[in-house]
XYZ file of C-alpha atoms in Angstrom:
611
model
C 12.429 -8.459 -22.304
C 15.044 -6.326 -23.976
C 17.591 -3.756 -22.867
C 19.363 -0.620 -24.030
C 22.516 1.281 -23.109
C 24.838 4.025 -24.287
C 26.546 7.295 -23.489
C 27.168 10.826 -24.686
C 29.910 13.336 -23.900
C 32.598 10.855 -22.850
C 35.633 10.584 -25.120
C 36.217 6.827 -25.065
C 39.349 5.457 -26.716
C 37.800 2.062 -27.495
C 34.110 2.826 -28.080
C 33.265 -0.411 -29.895
C 34.809 -2.574 -27.188
C 33.225 -0.541 -24.391
C 29.767 -0.701 -25.961
C 30.069 -4.421 -26.671
C 30.843 -5.018 -23.001
C 27.870 -2.923 -21.926
C 25.518 -4.688 -24.327
C 26.826 -8.034 -23.108
C 25.596 -7.267 -19.571
C 22.105 -6.095 -20.538
C 20.422 -9.486 -20.312
C 21.105 -12.635 -18.267
C 19.647 -14.730 -21.094
C 22.498 -16.024 -23.300
C 20.485 -15.966 -26.524
C 19.743 -12.208 -26.563
C 20.275 -10.515 -29.952
C 22.502 -7.373 -29.875
C 22.621 -4.163 -31.907
C 25.429 -1.592 -31.588
C 26.411 1.866 -32.794
C 29.466 3.512 -31.266
C 31.505 6.691 -31.696
C 34.188 8.002 -29.306
C 31.845 10.579 -27.751
C 28.508 8.783 -28.061
C 26.944 5.357 -28.441
C 23.714 3.374 -28.403
C 23.222 -0.333 -27.998
C 20.449 -2.777 -27.277
C 19.397 -6.399 -27.019
C 16.224 -8.302 -27.801
C 15.154 -11.857 -27.078
C 13.827 -12.528 -30.576
C 15.171 -9.637 -32.673
C 17.840 -7.013 -32.068
C 16.266 -3.582 -31.463
C 16.543 -1.126 -34.340
C 18.801 1.895 -33.883
C 17.309 4.616 -36.085
C 19.375 7.442 -37.575
C 18.512 10.827 -39.055
C 21.583 13.014 -39.567
C 23.600 13.099 -36.352
C 20.630 11.939 -34.293
C 20.163 8.304 -33.304
C 17.529 6.606 -31.157
C 16.468 3.230 -29.817
C 13.081 2.261 -28.377
C 12.437 -1.042 -26.600
C 9.193 -2.597 -25.417
C 5.805 -2.316 -27.092
C 4.856 1.374 -27.105
C 1.633 2.718 -28.522
C 1.851 6.126 -30.209
C -1.324 8.194 -29.940
C -0.453 10.901 -32.488
C -1.801 9.768 -35.875
C 1.068 11.214 -37.942
C 3.773 9.766 -35.693
C 1.918 6.458 -35.533
C 1.836 6.258 -39.325
C 5.536 7.127 -39.455
C 6.296 4.423 -36.885
C 4.473 1.844 -38.992
C 6.824 2.691 -41.875
C 10.095 3.454 -40.089
C 9.795 2.002 -36.589
C 9.234 3.566 -33.187
C 12.808 4.842 -32.947
C 12.440 6.710 -36.231
C 9.154 8.200 -35.049
C 10.849 9.300 -31.827
C 13.490 11.244 -33.759
C 10.829 12.859 -35.957
C 8.763 13.892 -32.974
C 11.729 15.084 -30.925
C 12.924 17.368 -33.700
C 9.508 19.049 -33.747
C 8.510 19.022 -30.082
C 11.549 18.186 -27.975
C 10.716 16.153 -24.838
C 7.016 17.003 -25.326
C 6.940 14.182 -27.891
C 6.676 11.798 -24.937
C 3.037 12.745 -24.376
C 2.279 10.673 -27.491
C 3.960 7.518 -26.122
C 2.009 5.069 -23.959
C 2.083 1.489 -22.679
C 5.375 -0.405 -22.215
C 8.667 1.193 -23.303
C 12.060 2.617 -22.480
C 13.859 4.855 -24.941
C 17.072 6.743 -25.549
C 17.947 9.408 -28.109
C 21.448 10.778 -28.718
C 22.182 13.785 -30.952
C 25.954 14.220 -31.308
C 25.621 17.323 -33.499
C 23.675 19.279 -30.873
C 25.070 17.365 -27.877
C 21.556 16.449 -26.718
C 20.203 13.251 -25.175
C 16.735 12.146 -24.094
C 15.955 9.194 -21.825
C 12.458 8.105 -20.769
C 10.447 5.196 -19.372
C 6.752 4.394 -19.510
C 4.090 5.444 -17.029
C 4.700 2.518 -14.677
C 8.427 2.167 -15.248
C 7.832 -1.377 -16.463
C 11.231 -1.343 -18.201
C 13.944 0.215 -16.013
C 16.471 2.781 -17.188
C 19.333 3.990 -15.007
C 21.856 6.753 -15.629
C 24.925 8.444 -14.223
C 26.218 11.939 -14.910
C 29.992 12.047 -14.660
C 31.960 15.145 -15.587
C 30.454 16.497 -18.799
C 29.013 13.191 -19.886
C 26.029 10.906 -19.422
C 26.056 7.097 -19.197
C 22.821 5.091 -19.241
C 21.594 1.507 -19.324
C 18.560 -0.563 -18.450
C 20.832 -2.714 -16.263
C 23.252 -1.404 -13.646
C 25.555 -4.284 -14.552
C 25.823 -2.802 -18.043
C 26.189 0.780 -16.833
C 29.088 -0.134 -14.564
C 31.135 -1.700 -17.347
C 31.707 1.813 -18.729
C 35.132 3.065 -17.586
C 33.709 6.402 -16.362
C 31.127 4.799 -14.049
C 31.589 5.055 -10.280
C 30.528 1.758 -8.737
C 30.915 2.632 -5.055
C 28.101 1.335 -2.829
C 25.641 3.763 -1.235
C 25.170 2.668 2.382
C 21.840 4.489 2.603
C 20.599 2.302 -0.248
C 21.545 -0.800 1.744
C 19.554 0.521 4.693
C 16.604 1.108 2.344
C 16.976 -2.438 1.037
C 16.707 -3.905 4.541
C 13.630 -1.731 5.135
C 11.771 -2.159 1.832
C 13.340 -5.482 0.665
C 14.351 -3.634 -2.510
C 16.031 -0.315 -3.322
C 13.293 2.190 -4.212
C 13.947 4.627 -7.032
C 15.172 7.084 -8.017
C 18.163 5.945 -5.960
C 20.085 2.772 -6.763
C 22.578 0.716 -4.782
C 25.399 2.858 -6.204
C 26.450 6.422 -5.459
C 25.639 8.869 -8.277
C 23.642 6.314 -10.247
C 19.909 6.861 -10.474
C 16.865 5.198 -11.999
C 14.169 7.070 -13.866
C 10.866 7.122 -12.012
C 7.615 6.012 -13.713
C 6.505 8.546 -16.306
C 9.793 10.456 -16.051
C 12.352 11.650 -18.581
C 15.862 13.069 -18.470
C 16.821 15.732 -21.002
C 20.579 16.305 -21.296
C 21.955 19.316 -23.193
C 25.662 20.086 -23.412
C 26.390 18.816 -19.926
C 23.258 20.205 -18.258
C 20.353 17.928 -17.430
C 16.744 18.205 -16.374
C 14.497 15.461 -14.989
C 10.757 15.882 -15.214
C 7.541 13.877 -15.207
C 5.799 13.875 -18.576
C 2.918 11.964 -16.932
C 1.596 11.639 -13.393
C -1.530 9.832 -12.208
C -4.325 12.247 -11.330
C -7.244 10.603 -9.527
C -10.704 11.950 -10.307
C -12.793 11.797 -7.135
C -16.260 11.534 -8.642
C -19.365 9.483 -7.954
C -22.757 9.095 -9.580
C -21.476 6.785 -12.299
C -23.649 4.193 -14.021
C -22.474 0.708 -13.113
C -23.844 -0.805 -16.327
C -22.065 1.762 -18.502
C -18.828 1.460 -16.556
C -18.956 -2.329 -16.727
C -19.387 -2.258 -20.507
C -16.539 0.219 -20.924
C -14.278 -1.773 -18.608
C -14.797 -5.140 -20.277
C -14.308 -3.589 -23.727
C -11.006 -2.039 -22.614
C -9.944 -5.318 -21.058
C -10.503 -7.163 -24.317
C -8.667 -4.458 -26.284
C -5.724 -4.672 -23.918
C -5.615 -8.458 -24.191
C -5.642 -8.339 -27.986
C -2.733 -5.893 -28.042
C -0.711 -7.730 -25.377
C -0.993 -11.082 -27.162
C -0.416 -9.853 -30.723
C 2.588 -11.039 -32.706
C 3.896 -13.751 -30.397
C 3.107 -17.188 -29.024
C 1.550 -16.202 -25.717
C 0.942 -17.851 -22.363
C -0.261 -16.790 -18.911
C 0.912 -17.001 -15.350
C -1.973 -18.588 -13.437
C -1.944 -18.463 -9.642
C -5.701 -18.932 -9.318
C -6.179 -15.368 -8.121
C -8.569 -12.786 -9.527
C -6.095 -11.120 -11.874
C -4.353 -14.147 -13.349
C -7.693 -15.934 -13.807
C -9.096 -12.879 -15.581
C -6.090 -12.783 -17.907
C -6.368 -16.511 -18.670
C -10.080 -16.298 -19.390
C -9.823 -13.163 -21.501
C -6.924 -14.552 -23.530
C -8.997 -17.636 -24.293
C -11.875 -15.390 -25.354
C -9.922 -13.030 -27.626
C -7.841 -15.821 -29.210
C -10.827 -18.055 -29.817
C -8.833 -21.044 -28.577
C -7.650 -22.314 -25.180
C -4.999 -20.113 -23.631
C -1.745 -21.691 -22.505
C -1.591 -21.361 -18.726
C 1.173 -22.227 -16.274
C 1.015 -22.685 -12.513
C 3.433 -23.358 -9.686
C 2.612 -25.363 -6.569
C 4.368 -26.198 -3.311
C 4.261 -29.293 -1.132
C 3.923 -27.083 1.944
C 0.874 -26.499 4.111
C -0.636 -23.044 3.702
C 1.324 -22.173 0.551
C -0.194 -24.263 -2.224
C -2.942 -22.584 -4.274
C -3.060 -25.077 -7.121
C -6.697 -25.989 -6.415
C -7.790 -22.481 -7.412
C -5.664 -22.523 -10.557
C -7.362 -25.791 -11.502
C -10.780 -24.227 -10.925
C -9.880 -21.507 -13.443
C -8.510 -24.084 -15.880
C -11.724 -26.111 -15.738
C -13.914 -23.006 -16.005
C -12.156 -21.518 -19.044
C -10.875 -24.722 -20.648
C -7.255 -23.588 -20.867
C -4.341 -25.746 -21.989
C -2.655 -26.078 -18.648
C 0.788 -27.061 -17.372
C 1.793 -27.126 -13.729
C 4.931 -27.773 -11.757
C 5.681 -28.254 -8.075
C 8.792 -26.355 -6.992
C 11.055 -28.253 -4.589
C 13.648 -27.081 -2.060
C 16.344 -28.334 -4.455
C 14.898 -26.045 -7.124
C 15.223 -23.111 -4.736
C 18.867 -23.948 -4.006
C 19.591 -24.085 -7.743
C 17.759 -20.853 -8.552
C 19.034 -18.567 -5.797
C 22.590 -18.040 -7.142
C 21.245 -17.396 -10.654
C 18.767 -14.839 -9.352
C 21.407 -13.051 -7.292
C 23.743 -12.939 -10.297
C 21.040 -11.569 -12.604
C 19.776 -8.892 -10.180
C 21.552 -5.620 -10.904
C 21.075 -4.552 -7.273
C 19.940 -6.331 -4.093
C 16.386 -7.605 -4.461
C 14.515 -9.473 -1.750
C 11.180 -10.626 -3.183
C 11.353 -14.417 -2.856
C 8.408 -14.889 -5.241
C 10.860 -14.425 -8.095
C 11.784 -18.114 -7.627
C 8.363 -19.608 -8.476
C 7.963 -16.892 -11.103
C 11.163 -18.049 -12.785
C 10.170 -21.718 -12.797
C 6.749 -20.816 -14.162
C 8.270 -18.745 -16.987
C 10.808 -21.483 -17.694
C 7.965 -23.986 -17.980
C 6.334 -21.763 -20.589
C 9.577 -21.192 -22.501
C 10.107 -24.936 -22.843
C 6.559 -25.165 -24.176
C 7.331 -22.753 -27.016
C 5.859 -19.623 -25.422
C 7.551 -16.376 -26.451
C 5.599 -13.941 -24.283
C 3.994 -14.330 -20.878
C 1.073 -12.249 -19.650
C 1.137 -11.187 -16.019
C -1.820 -9.980 -13.981
C 0.213 -7.404 -12.082
C -1.519 -4.080 -11.524
C -5.067 -5.219 -10.867
C -4.828 -4.785 -7.103
C -3.168 -1.387 -7.409
C -5.566 -0.024 -10.027
C -8.805 -1.374 -8.574
C -8.192 -1.708 -4.826
C -7.364 -5.345 -4.095
C -4.733 -5.374 -1.360
C -5.918 -6.296 2.144
C -4.108 -3.348 3.717
C -6.524 -0.968 1.975
C -9.459 -2.300 3.992
C -7.385 -2.392 7.169
C -6.385 1.263 6.868
C -9.996 2.211 6.190
C -10.878 0.749 9.615
C -8.292 2.979 11.276
C -9.782 6.049 9.613
C -12.952 5.525 11.672
C -10.947 6.617 14.736
C -10.440 10.022 13.182
C -14.205 10.627 13.201
C -14.539 10.018 16.954
C -14.801 13.368 18.817
C -11.470 14.340 20.366
C -13.054 14.890 23.803
C -14.456 11.357 23.831
C -11.095 9.877 22.819
C -9.042 11.796 25.364
C -11.377 11.665 28.353
C -12.908 8.206 27.980
C -11.555 5.731 25.440
C -7.798 6.295 25.675
C -7.679 6.354 29.523
C -9.514 3.016 29.607
C -7.316 1.434 26.946
C -3.990 2.580 28.381
C -4.663 2.332 32.124
C -6.381 -1.032 32.352
C -4.210 -4.190 32.220
C -3.797 -5.775 28.788
C -4.734 -9.138 30.305
C -8.357 -8.008 30.288
C -10.386 -9.116 27.236
C -10.037 -6.766 24.220
C -7.905 -4.177 26.084
C -4.709 -5.229 24.305
C -6.415 -5.080 20.910
C -7.976 -1.709 21.726
C -4.606 -0.289 22.702
C -2.976 -1.579 19.515
C -5.817 -0.160 17.426
C -5.520 3.294 19.007
C -1.734 3.368 18.657
C -1.958 2.511 14.977
C -4.887 4.839 14.316
C -2.956 7.720 15.901
C -0.006 7.098 13.577
C -0.316 9.306 10.475
C -0.189 7.920 6.971
C 1.881 6.630 5.289
C 3.962 5.717 8.373
C 1.040 3.628 9.654
C 1.522 1.221 6.752
C 4.909 0.238 8.195
C 3.634 -0.687 11.675
C 4.802 -4.269 11.226
C 7.932 -3.539 9.184
C 10.585 -6.123 10.059
C 13.413 -3.626 10.414
C 11.292 -1.501 12.746
C 10.247 -4.558 14.761
C 13.776 -5.868 15.219
C 15.220 -2.378 15.751
C 17.973 -0.854 13.604
C 20.406 -0.706 16.539
C 20.007 -4.459 17.055
C 20.584 -5.284 13.371
C 23.343 -2.986 12.118
C 26.839 -2.336 13.403
C 27.451 0.977 15.139
C 29.827 2.173 12.413
C 27.297 1.448 9.685
C 24.463 3.215 11.511
C 26.683 6.249 11.941
C 26.802 6.633 8.149
C 23.082 6.396 7.355
C 19.864 8.259 8.059
C 17.557 5.818 9.848
C 14.628 8.154 9.095
C 15.401 7.893 5.380
C 12.763 5.276 4.462
C 9.965 7.193 6.176
C 11.046 10.445 4.545
C 11.207 8.672 1.185
C 7.623 7.449 1.513
C 6.371 10.766 2.857
C 7.707 12.659 -0.172
C 5.924 10.234 -2.474
C 2.712 10.391 -0.421
C 2.647 14.188 -0.411
C 2.977 14.342 -4.209
C 0.034 12.016 -4.947
C -2.874 13.843 -6.578
C -5.839 12.224 -4.819
C -8.454 13.117 -2.211
C -9.692 9.762 -0.891
C -7.588 7.480 1.281
C -8.012 4.522 -1.069
C -6.695 6.453 -4.069
C -3.868 7.892 -1.987
C -2.782 4.349 -1.094
C -3.109 3.217 -4.709
C -0.856 6.071 -5.785
C 1.743 4.999 -3.231
C 1.577 1.413 -4.465
C 2.012 2.467 -8.094
C 5.585 3.203 -7.060
C 6.624 0.974 -4.159
C 4.598 -2.149 -4.984
C 4.562 -2.064 -8.787
C 7.495 -0.091 -10.208
C 10.021 -0.880 -7.474
C 8.999 -4.430 -6.613
C 6.465 -6.566 -8.469
C 7.411 -5.515 -12.001
C 11.094 -5.973 -11.145
C 10.283 -9.464 -9.857
C 8.348 -10.605 -12.928
C 10.772 -8.972 -15.368
C 13.682 -10.740 -13.691
C 11.911 -14.109 -13.710
C 11.088 -13.805 -17.409
C 14.554 -12.505 -18.355
C 16.156 -15.538 -16.741
C 13.754 -17.871 -18.542
C 14.160 -16.151 -21.917
C 10.558 -15.056 -22.455
C 9.036 -11.642 -23.026
C 6.483 -10.224 -20.579
C 3.411 -8.027 -20.981
C 1.065 -6.573 -18.363
C -2.418 -6.192 -19.905
C -3.945 -4.626 -16.781
C -1.429 -1.760 -16.999
C -2.624 -0.773 -20.462
C -2.805 3.011 -20.691
C -6.545 3.088 -21.354
C -7.310 0.785 -18.422
C -5.126 2.962 -16.226
C -7.030 6.090 -17.231
C -10.297 4.263 -16.618
C -9.245 3.311 -13.090
C -8.129 6.861 -12.271
C -11.652 8.113 -13.028
C -13.500 5.279 -11.298
C -15.563 6.125 -8.211
C -13.206 5.459 -5.248
C -16.159 3.986 -3.353
C -16.305 1.268 -6.008
C -12.697 0.267 -5.425
C -13.175 -0.238 -1.695
C -16.846 -0.536 -0.762
C -17.005 -0.758 3.009
C -14.641 -3.667 3.602
C -15.136 -5.180 0.131
C -11.903 -5.016 -1.833
C -11.958 -4.261 -5.592
C -15.761 -4.264 -5.537
C -16.222 -2.923 -9.064
C -13.708 -5.273 -10.691
C -15.324 -8.348 -9.159
C -18.898 -7.236 -9.795
C -18.103 -6.382 -13.411
C -16.642 -9.873 -13.927
C -19.030 -11.821 -11.686
C -20.593 -13.567 -14.692
C -17.172 -14.259 -16.191
C -15.014 -15.582 -13.336
C -15.712 -18.739 -11.292
C -17.492 -17.872 -8.009
C -14.765 -19.598 -5.960
C -12.186 -17.177 -7.360
C -14.412 -14.140 -6.843
C -14.626 -14.944 -3.127
C -11.131 -16.334 -2.410
C -8.548 -14.416 -0.412
C -5.482 -13.054 -2.172
C -2.403 -15.300 -2.059
C -0.130 -15.509 -5.116
C 3.146 -17.382 -5.638
C 4.451 -17.085 -2.051
C 7.556 -19.213 -1.398
C 7.682 -21.490 1.710
C 11.332 -20.624 2.270
C 11.203 -20.488 6.075
C 9.502 -23.874 6.579
C 11.796 -25.533 4.038
C 14.875 -23.982 5.623
C 14.191 -25.859 8.855
C 14.274 -29.227 7.062
C 16.431 -29.051 3.932
C 20.199 -29.525 4.252
C 21.009 -27.840 0.946
C 19.137 -24.676 1.884
C 20.756 -24.662 5.315
C 24.225 -24.911 3.781
C 23.540 -22.113 1.299
C 22.125 -19.857 4.011
C 24.897 -20.561 6.517
C 27.618 -19.931 3.940
C 25.958 -16.702 2.781
C 25.439 -15.337 6.280
C 28.991 -16.266 7.260
C 30.187 -14.179 4.309
C 27.933 -11.328 5.414
C 29.551 -11.277 8.857
C 32.822 -10.260 7.198
C 31.299 -6.931 6.164
C 30.973 -4.003 8.572
C 27.231 -4.081 8.166
C 25.155 -6.557 10.229
C 25.867 -7.431 13.856
C 27.085 -11.067 13.961
C 25.094 -11.655 17.149
C 21.896 -10.590 15.356
C 22.519 -13.165 12.638
C 23.200 -15.891 15.204
C 20.126 -15.014 17.261
C 17.909 -14.931 14.193
C 19.118 -18.321 12.977
C 18.480 -19.837 16.394
C 14.828 -18.774 16.202
C 14.000 -19.769 12.617
C 12.858 -23.254 13.549
C 10.388 -21.872 16.103
C 8.971 -19.148 13.816
C 10.035 -20.049 10.240
C 7.670 -17.700 8.413
C 8.635 -14.638 10.461
C 12.399 -15.078 10.784
C 12.688 -16.798 7.417
C 11.834 -13.538 5.680
C 14.766 -11.693 7.263
C 17.071 -14.647 6.571
C 16.110 -14.462 2.884
C 16.697 -10.698 2.749
C 20.168 -10.999 4.283
C 21.115 -14.049 2.214
C 20.247 -12.293 -1.055
C 22.213 -9.210 0.031
C 25.260 -11.341 0.810
C 25.075 -13.201 -2.496
C 24.656 -9.960 -4.420
C 27.652 -8.331 -2.702
C 29.707 -11.383 -3.622
C 28.539 -11.247 -7.239
C 29.286 -7.515 -7.431
C 32.682 -8.017 -5.740
C 31.817 -5.334 -3.202
C 32.905 -4.917 0.407
C 31.096 -2.766 2.960
């Protein structure tokens, strides 16, 4: 991974020192290579793991592009081959303005600063795979791919947004465009910011539009899909020593097998296991290894490893982040780095593009209720379900089904949300609740849901997950794990052409009855091992709760962190005590909330913030 930062419009007395400090906070990996250009009223900087990013200049205009973009325009592509992507960006911007972004695809973040015209352009790719945050202060603009870097600028306001903390407890991350800080925002996937003489405009240069069509030829679609998959793998693995995360799931196994095929030699694969019942998936990773003949390395994460990793993860996270799978992801990436791997390939995106998450099938079941005649529901079914005692067989399940089915989307997806289950009034202090909108998370999701351009329920849910599952969560997790380990990351399944293919795919082929990702699995049935085709989704889940009940080091870390959290006017101390008393009885359930609160406490300590 790499990062970028800079500003325009702020008269800074020590621009070189300020920029050097910003660049120094872009990456948690100590070996990152920097590049800097600074003037009192404008600057650009960046870091790269292997090479410092190039800052291109044409007249008073400078630009930096990070990632691995693909430029579709033939003239700009040819220019980029000669002068780099940043040079091509300046050329295109001078001719087309922000419209040049329609030619950029795949993984990138970019910044352009024109001091002569007092213009700036910021943008991220279609999935926001590389973050870019910004803050408008006075007549100036500050930006950085890390909030740590942004907040080293003297004009940045680093006061905490309490609503963002509430969102963190709800989503287990802070969904964009908001960040943990007031007046600091993150570009959404496919979005740009155009700044001109103190005025700014944010707009999407790309949005997913789902084509709801059927009647497609399976044979033709299969051939097109596998060809695109191979093309994506070739591009993702080019120019670096490459390895793969391998959980034994459909996506990671596909990536491992395809990399072996396109390289013509065994792919390097890396897996993480756990000595904990119900969490270890190593047997499926080994099935993939045997099937494809990969060069495999595996490691079993221990509770001591978790204790050692948690403070590093909290320190590297530029805002509170609660996905515990970052721990095994980090150890997996570290394993690869020590083996000489420069770039890891992740299978993220397959579920969201092709319909692989279990909740898709579950919500499809609830939609059946909507087709039952209203008169039958109101006069027969509902009276039986709600008037008969729940002790009778199936009555309790029927009542739960009806209650969920009557809840509109997307709110229905949060039926089992931990914050909702515990109750906000039981978790937060009264003073804190008086300063936040407890309906904020639902309103946030509803706005996203309403803007999705899809007709079918499955595509509507995929569109929602493009943001909340991929951009705001899973990509953040894998990026962070790889940054800490010092390896680059690529996501072959998020290749622009594969994305466009999935948007046009028959929605009935993504979820066929109750069969998840039907097309993907059928298209690869002769390629993947049958055990992996039929296995249930799992991934690198961390057995934090079960280990917490037994491991002294974890208990000490948790107790110290939660004691610190009690000093903030945020969480009710009695809620923390009650939760800790119940972890041993229900470690998986309560362990999740313990992790969320622990990571918040550690982040607040790292950021030197008090609520």
